[in-house]
XYZ file of C-alpha atoms in Angstrom:
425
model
C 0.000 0.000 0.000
C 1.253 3.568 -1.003
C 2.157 5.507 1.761
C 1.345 9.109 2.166
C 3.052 12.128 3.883
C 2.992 15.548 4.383
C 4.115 17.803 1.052
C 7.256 19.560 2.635
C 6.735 23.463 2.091
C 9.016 23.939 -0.749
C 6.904 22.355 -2.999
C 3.745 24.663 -2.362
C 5.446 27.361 -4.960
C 5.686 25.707 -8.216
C 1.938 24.611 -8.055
C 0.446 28.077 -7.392
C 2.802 29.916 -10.148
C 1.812 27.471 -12.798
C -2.009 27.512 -11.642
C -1.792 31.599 -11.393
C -0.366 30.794 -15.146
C -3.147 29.463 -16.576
C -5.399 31.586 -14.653
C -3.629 34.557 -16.155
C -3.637 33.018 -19.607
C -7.149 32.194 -19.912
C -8.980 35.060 -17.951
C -6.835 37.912 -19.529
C -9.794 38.332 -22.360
C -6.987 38.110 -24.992
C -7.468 35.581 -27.932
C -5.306 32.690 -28.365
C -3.107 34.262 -30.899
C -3.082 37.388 -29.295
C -1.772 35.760 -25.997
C 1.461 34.121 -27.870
C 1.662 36.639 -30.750
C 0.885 33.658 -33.320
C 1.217 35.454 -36.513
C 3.529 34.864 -39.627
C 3.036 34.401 -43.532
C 2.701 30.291 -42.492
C 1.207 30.965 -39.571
C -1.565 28.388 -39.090
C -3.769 30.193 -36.501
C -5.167 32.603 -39.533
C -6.864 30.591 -41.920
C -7.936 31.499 -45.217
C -10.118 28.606 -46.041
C -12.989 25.713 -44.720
C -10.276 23.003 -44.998
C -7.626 24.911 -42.398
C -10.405 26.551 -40.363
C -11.764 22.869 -39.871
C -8.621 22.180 -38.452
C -8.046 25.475 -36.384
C -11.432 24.876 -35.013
C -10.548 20.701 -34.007
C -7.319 22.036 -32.596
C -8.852 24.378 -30.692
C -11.210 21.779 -29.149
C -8.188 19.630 -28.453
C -6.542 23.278 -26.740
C -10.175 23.996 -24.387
C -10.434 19.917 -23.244
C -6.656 20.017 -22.234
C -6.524 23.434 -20.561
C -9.823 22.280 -18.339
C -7.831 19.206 -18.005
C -5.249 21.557 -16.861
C -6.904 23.770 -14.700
C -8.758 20.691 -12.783
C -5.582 18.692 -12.025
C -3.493 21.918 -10.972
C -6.000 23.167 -8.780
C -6.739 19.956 -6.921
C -2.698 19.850 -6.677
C -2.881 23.216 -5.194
C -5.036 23.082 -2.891
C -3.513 19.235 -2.028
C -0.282 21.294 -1.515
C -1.370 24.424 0.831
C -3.782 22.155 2.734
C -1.865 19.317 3.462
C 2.023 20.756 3.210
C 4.218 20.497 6.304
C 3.651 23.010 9.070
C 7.009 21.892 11.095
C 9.759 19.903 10.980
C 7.949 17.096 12.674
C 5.003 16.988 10.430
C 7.496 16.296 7.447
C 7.982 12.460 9.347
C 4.219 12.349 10.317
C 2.261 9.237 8.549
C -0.732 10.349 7.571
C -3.748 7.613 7.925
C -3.560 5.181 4.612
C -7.064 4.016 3.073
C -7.093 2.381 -0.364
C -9.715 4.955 -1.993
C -12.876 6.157 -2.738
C -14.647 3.947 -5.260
C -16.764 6.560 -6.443
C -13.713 9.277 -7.023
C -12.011 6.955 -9.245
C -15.143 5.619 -11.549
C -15.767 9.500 -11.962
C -12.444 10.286 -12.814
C -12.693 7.467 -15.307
C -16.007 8.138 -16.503
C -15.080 12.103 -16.830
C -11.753 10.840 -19.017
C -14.016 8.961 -21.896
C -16.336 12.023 -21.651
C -13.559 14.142 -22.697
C -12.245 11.667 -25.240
C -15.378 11.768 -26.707
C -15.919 15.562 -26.876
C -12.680 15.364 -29.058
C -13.472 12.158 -31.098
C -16.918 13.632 -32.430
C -15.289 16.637 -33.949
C -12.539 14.714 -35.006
C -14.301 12.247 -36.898
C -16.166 14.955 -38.602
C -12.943 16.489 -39.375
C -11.276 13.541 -41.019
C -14.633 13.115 -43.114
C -14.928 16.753 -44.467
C -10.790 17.380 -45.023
C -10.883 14.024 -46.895
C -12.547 15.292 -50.297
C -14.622 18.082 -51.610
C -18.120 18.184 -49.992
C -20.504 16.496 -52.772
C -22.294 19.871 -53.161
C -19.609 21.216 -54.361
C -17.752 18.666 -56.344
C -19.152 19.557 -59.565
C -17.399 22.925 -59.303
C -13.937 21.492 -58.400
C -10.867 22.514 -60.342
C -8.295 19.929 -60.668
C -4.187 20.370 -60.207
C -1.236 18.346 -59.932
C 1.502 19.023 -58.045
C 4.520 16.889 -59.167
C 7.680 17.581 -56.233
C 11.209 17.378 -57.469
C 14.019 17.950 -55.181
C 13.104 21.108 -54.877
C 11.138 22.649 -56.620
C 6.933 21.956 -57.290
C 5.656 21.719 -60.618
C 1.905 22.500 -61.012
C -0.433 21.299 -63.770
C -3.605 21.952 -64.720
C -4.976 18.788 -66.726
C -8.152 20.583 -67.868
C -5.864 23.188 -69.243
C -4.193 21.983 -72.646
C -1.314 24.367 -74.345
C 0.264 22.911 -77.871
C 3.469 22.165 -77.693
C 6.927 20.182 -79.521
C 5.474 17.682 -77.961
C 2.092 17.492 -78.443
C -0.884 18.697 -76.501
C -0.107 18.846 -72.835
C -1.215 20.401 -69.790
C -0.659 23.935 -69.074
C 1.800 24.041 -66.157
C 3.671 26.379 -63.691
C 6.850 26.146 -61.464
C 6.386 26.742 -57.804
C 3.421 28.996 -58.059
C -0.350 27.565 -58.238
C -2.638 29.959 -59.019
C -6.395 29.351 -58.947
C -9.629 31.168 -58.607
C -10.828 32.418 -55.100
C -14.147 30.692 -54.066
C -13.654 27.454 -55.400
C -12.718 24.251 -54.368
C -9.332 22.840 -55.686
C -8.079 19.194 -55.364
C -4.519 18.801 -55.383
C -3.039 14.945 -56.785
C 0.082 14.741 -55.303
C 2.791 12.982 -57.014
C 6.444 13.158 -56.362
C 9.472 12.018 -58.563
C 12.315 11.052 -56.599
C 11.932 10.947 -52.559
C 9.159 11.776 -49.929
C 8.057 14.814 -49.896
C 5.228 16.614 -47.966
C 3.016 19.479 -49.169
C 1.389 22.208 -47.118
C -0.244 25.109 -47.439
C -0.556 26.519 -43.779
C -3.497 28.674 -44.457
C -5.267 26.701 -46.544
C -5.016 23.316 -45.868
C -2.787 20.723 -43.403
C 0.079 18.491 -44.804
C -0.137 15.425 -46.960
C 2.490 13.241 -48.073
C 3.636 12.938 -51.110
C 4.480 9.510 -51.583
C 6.475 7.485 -54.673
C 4.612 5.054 -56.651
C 1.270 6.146 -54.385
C -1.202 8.591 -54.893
C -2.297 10.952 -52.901
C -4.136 14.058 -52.748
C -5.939 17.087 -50.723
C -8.617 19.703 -51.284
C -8.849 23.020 -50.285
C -10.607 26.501 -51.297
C -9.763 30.157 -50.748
C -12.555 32.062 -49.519
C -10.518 35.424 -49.863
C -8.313 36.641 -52.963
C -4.472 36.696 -51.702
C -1.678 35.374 -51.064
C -0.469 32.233 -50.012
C 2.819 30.521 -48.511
C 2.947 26.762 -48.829
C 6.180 24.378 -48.268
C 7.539 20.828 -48.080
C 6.891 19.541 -44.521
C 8.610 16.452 -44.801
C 13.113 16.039 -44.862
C 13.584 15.270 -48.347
C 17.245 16.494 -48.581
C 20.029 19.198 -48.518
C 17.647 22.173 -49.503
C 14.614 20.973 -48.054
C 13.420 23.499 -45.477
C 14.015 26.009 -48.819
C 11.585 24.288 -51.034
C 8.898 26.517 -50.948
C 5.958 27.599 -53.355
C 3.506 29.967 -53.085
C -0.361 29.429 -53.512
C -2.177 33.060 -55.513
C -6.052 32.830 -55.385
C -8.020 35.529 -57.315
C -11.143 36.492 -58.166
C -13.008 34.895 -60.617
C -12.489 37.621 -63.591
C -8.341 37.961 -62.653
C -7.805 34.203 -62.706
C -9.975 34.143 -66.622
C -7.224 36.855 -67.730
C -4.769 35.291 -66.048
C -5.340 31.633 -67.558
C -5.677 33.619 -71.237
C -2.331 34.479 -70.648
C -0.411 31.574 -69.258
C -2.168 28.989 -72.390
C -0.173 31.871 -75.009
C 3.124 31.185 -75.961
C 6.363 33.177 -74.667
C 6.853 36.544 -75.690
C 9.061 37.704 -78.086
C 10.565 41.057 -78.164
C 11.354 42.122 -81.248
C 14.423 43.747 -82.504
C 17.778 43.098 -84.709
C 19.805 40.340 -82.715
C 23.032 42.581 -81.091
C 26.203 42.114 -82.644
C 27.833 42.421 -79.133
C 26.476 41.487 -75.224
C 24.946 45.035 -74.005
C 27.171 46.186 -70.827
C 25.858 43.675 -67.726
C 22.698 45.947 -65.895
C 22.147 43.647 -63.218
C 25.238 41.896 -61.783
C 25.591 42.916 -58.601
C 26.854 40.077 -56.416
C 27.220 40.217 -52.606
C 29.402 37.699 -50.502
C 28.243 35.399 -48.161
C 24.410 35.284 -49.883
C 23.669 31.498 -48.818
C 20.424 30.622 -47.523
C 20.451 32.048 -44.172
C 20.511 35.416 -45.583
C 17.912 35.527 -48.389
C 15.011 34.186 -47.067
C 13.258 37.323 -47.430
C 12.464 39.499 -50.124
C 12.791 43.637 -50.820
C 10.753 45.410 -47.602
C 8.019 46.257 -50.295
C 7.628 42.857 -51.783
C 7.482 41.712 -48.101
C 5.030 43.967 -47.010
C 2.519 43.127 -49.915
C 3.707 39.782 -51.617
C 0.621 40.025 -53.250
C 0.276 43.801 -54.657
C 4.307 42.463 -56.370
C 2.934 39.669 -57.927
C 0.194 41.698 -59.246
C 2.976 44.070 -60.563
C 4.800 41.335 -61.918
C 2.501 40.895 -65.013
C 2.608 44.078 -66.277
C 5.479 44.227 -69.253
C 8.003 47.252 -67.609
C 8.960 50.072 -69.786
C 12.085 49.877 -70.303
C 13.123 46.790 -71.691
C 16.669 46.568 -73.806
C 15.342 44.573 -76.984
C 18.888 43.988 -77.700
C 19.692 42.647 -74.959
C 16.822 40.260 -74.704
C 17.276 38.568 -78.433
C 20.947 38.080 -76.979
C 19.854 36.465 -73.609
C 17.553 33.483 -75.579
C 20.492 33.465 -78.097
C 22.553 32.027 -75.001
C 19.641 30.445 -73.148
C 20.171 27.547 -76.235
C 24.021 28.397 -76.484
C 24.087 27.471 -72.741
C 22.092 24.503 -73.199
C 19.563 25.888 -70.625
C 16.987 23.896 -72.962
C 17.898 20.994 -72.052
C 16.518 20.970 -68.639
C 13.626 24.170 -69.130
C 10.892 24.526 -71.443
C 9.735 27.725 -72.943
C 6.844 27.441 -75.603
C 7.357 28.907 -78.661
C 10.590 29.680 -77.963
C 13.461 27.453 -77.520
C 13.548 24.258 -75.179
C 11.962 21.034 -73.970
C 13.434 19.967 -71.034
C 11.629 18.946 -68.323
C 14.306 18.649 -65.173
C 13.765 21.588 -64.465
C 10.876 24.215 -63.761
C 9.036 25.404 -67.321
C 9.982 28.975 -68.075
C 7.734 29.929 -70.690
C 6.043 32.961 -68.305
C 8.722 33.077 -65.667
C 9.573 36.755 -65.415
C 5.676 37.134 -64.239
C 6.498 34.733 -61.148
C 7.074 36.497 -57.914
C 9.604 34.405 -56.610
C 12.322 32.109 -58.075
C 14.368 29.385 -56.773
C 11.339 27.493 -55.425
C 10.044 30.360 -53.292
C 13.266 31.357 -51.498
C 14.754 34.597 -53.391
C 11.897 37.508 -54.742
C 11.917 37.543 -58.668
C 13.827 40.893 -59.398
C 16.907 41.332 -61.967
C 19.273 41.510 -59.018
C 18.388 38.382 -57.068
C 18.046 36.483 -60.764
C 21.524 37.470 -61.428
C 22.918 36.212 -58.488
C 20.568 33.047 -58.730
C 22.009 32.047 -62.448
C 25.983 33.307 -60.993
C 25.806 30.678 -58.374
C 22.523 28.737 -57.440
C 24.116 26.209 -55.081
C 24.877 29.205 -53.038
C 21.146 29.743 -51.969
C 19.942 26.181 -52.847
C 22.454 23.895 -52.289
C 22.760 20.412 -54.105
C 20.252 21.661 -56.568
C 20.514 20.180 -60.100
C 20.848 22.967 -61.722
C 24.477 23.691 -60.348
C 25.574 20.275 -60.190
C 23.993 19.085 -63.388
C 23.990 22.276 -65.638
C 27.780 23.970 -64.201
C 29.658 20.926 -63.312
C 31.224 18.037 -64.969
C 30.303 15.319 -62.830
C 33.360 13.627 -64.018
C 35.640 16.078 -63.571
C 34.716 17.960 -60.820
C 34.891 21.354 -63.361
C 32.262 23.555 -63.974
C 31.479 22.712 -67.743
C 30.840 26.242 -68.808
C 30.984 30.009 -67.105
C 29.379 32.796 -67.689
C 30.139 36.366 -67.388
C 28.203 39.269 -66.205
C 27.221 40.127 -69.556
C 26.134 37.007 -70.503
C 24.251 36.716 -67.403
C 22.325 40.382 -67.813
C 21.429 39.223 -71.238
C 19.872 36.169 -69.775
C 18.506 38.073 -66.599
C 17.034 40.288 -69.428
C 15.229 37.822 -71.784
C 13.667 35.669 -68.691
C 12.212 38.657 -66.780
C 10.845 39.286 -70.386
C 8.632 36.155 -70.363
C 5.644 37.881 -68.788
């Protein structure tokens, strides 16, 4: 039989500081993420559609059952430790009188404990049921995507969306940026083509593996035009906490324009080829820009994201026509074809992301650097710097035999390219 003594005095302190915590905590009238300052472009405690307020609202059951949990315990072993704690040294070696228990205490306890596993298995069953698929009233008005993962990068593709190409009819398809209409439901097949992978959109919808040789899949629906960060959740490699894509919902009108657009061809900019590379514009390279360091974008694209992608499909100004002709001259010179696809211009390779409307993309390098001339530059000058292991470098620069890049490029070279791609709005 257990035997019971006095709680020596020392141990009356921790119990009231962590219940005059959680009194704190919940009676301050502050909201949850008010309390712990929850906020962030991934946070998940602001949701942006049914699928991750379905979850917000389950976890949130899960948060209210354990905090009364909480509260119940701790007070019981507060008042357990001021009533019964040691008033002297003798009562620290007094035996208090043993009994084996109360019967009725401990069927309540375990009566109250399936209680509250069933106040969080109802909603969680309901959960599981309507995150699963789209609702049947609404699966007639379902758009369909793919999202293929690569290490790293995400390639989107719309099959209901066919583009003419070398090859054939295919799907229209993107590189780390899904865009879809606002309002309506979207389910995602997940595919990947080398390792596990995991894909989440924090705002809009929980994480799903992304298995080889299995398919699997999600839904999920903006209610709200904007913005959206989205990531692979599971290790998958070197770069994998910097594989990243963004999710753009817009209204029903934008999305139209924007679809007109994406099923054209890549633009060409007219003009006599130059005779000689236009001085470099945009090489501007800064030491020590690895990954730790870039993560971010310009303080404007940061504070909007989604007022620069907007700005991102409008053609600039000031484009050097020279310049660009020179940059798709070298984008086949370079044998960037071989791993990128731009329709109607040169290149079928599919290693890499398709580049046919890249320059309208607000990021590059699978979400990590902001799509600008100056971060492009670097990008091409020395991708393993911000990505490292990424094919590109080690499949594109070096000889895999050798060690030795297989070709350089200049700064010249690389304005001329920085120039054509951010021309292929």
């Amino acid at each position: 039989m257990t035997r019971i003594r006095f709680v020596p005095r020392s141990l009356s302190r921790p119990a009231i500081v962590l219940l005059g915590l959680a009194f704190l905590v919940f009676a301050s009238g502050c909201s949850f993420t008010e309390i712990f300052a929850l906020h962030g472009p991934q946070s998940t405690y602001h949701t942006g559609g049914p699928v991750a307020q379905k979850q917000w609202d389950l976890f949130m059951v899960t948060v209210y059952v354990t905090a009364f949990i909480f509260v119940v315990v701790g007070s019981v072993l507060a008042y357990a430790t001021i009533k019964f704690r040691a008033k002297s040294e003798a009562d620290e070696h007094f035996e208090a009188p043993q009994g084996h228990g109360n019967p009725l205490v401990e069927i309540g306890l375990i009566v109250g404990s399936v209680l509250l596993l069933v106040i969080i298995a109802i909603p969680t069953l309901e959960g599981i049921w309507y995150t699963h698929d789209v609702p049947e009233a609404e699966k007639g008005l379902a758009m369909d995507v793919t999202a293929t993962a690569y290490q790293w990068w995400f390639k989107f593709e719309y099959p209901s969306l066919k583009v003419k190409g070398i090859a054939g009819e295919t799907p229209l398809a993107t590189g780390n940026e899904l865009v879809v209409p606002a309002g309506v439901p979207v389910r995602v097949q997940l595919r990947t083509v080398d390792v596990i992978h995991s894909f989440w959109i924090p705002k809009l919808a929980g994480k799903v593996d992304m298995i080889p040789n299995r398919g699997n899949f999600l839904w999920f629906k903006a209610d709200q035009p904007g913005y959206f960060y989205g990531q692979c959740a599971e290790y998958c490699g070197d770069s994998h906490a910097i594989m990243r894509f963004r999710v753009i919902a817009l209204a029903q009108d934008d999305f139209k324009k924007w679809v007109e657009n994406q099923m054209a061809p890549a633009r060409n900019v007219t003009a006599e080829a130059a005779a000689t590379l236009p001085h470099a514009q945009f090489a501007n390279y800064t030491e020590g820009t690895g990954p730790g360091s870039v993560l971010a974008g310009s303080a404007e694209f940061d504070a909007d994201p989604f007022a620069a992608w907007k700005r991102k499909q409008l053609v600039p100004s000031d484009e050097n026509a020279a310049q660009i002709a020179a940059g798709r001259k070298l984008f086949s010179e370079k044998t960037c074809i071989s791993c990128h696809t731009i329709r109607g211009h040169e290149g079928i390779g599919i290693t890499g992301p398709e580049l046919t409307h890249v320059g309208a993309r607000s990021t590059i390098a699978a979400g990590v650097l902001e799509n600008n001339p100056h971060r492009m530059s670097q990008w091409i000058h020395d991708p393993t710097a911000f990505k490292p292991g990424n094919k590109m470098f080690n499949g594109g620069y070096i000889d895999v035999q050798t060690g030795q890049r297989k070709f350089t490029l200049n700064d010249d070279e690389i304005a001329a390219l920085v120039a054509y791609l951010q021309s292929l709005k």
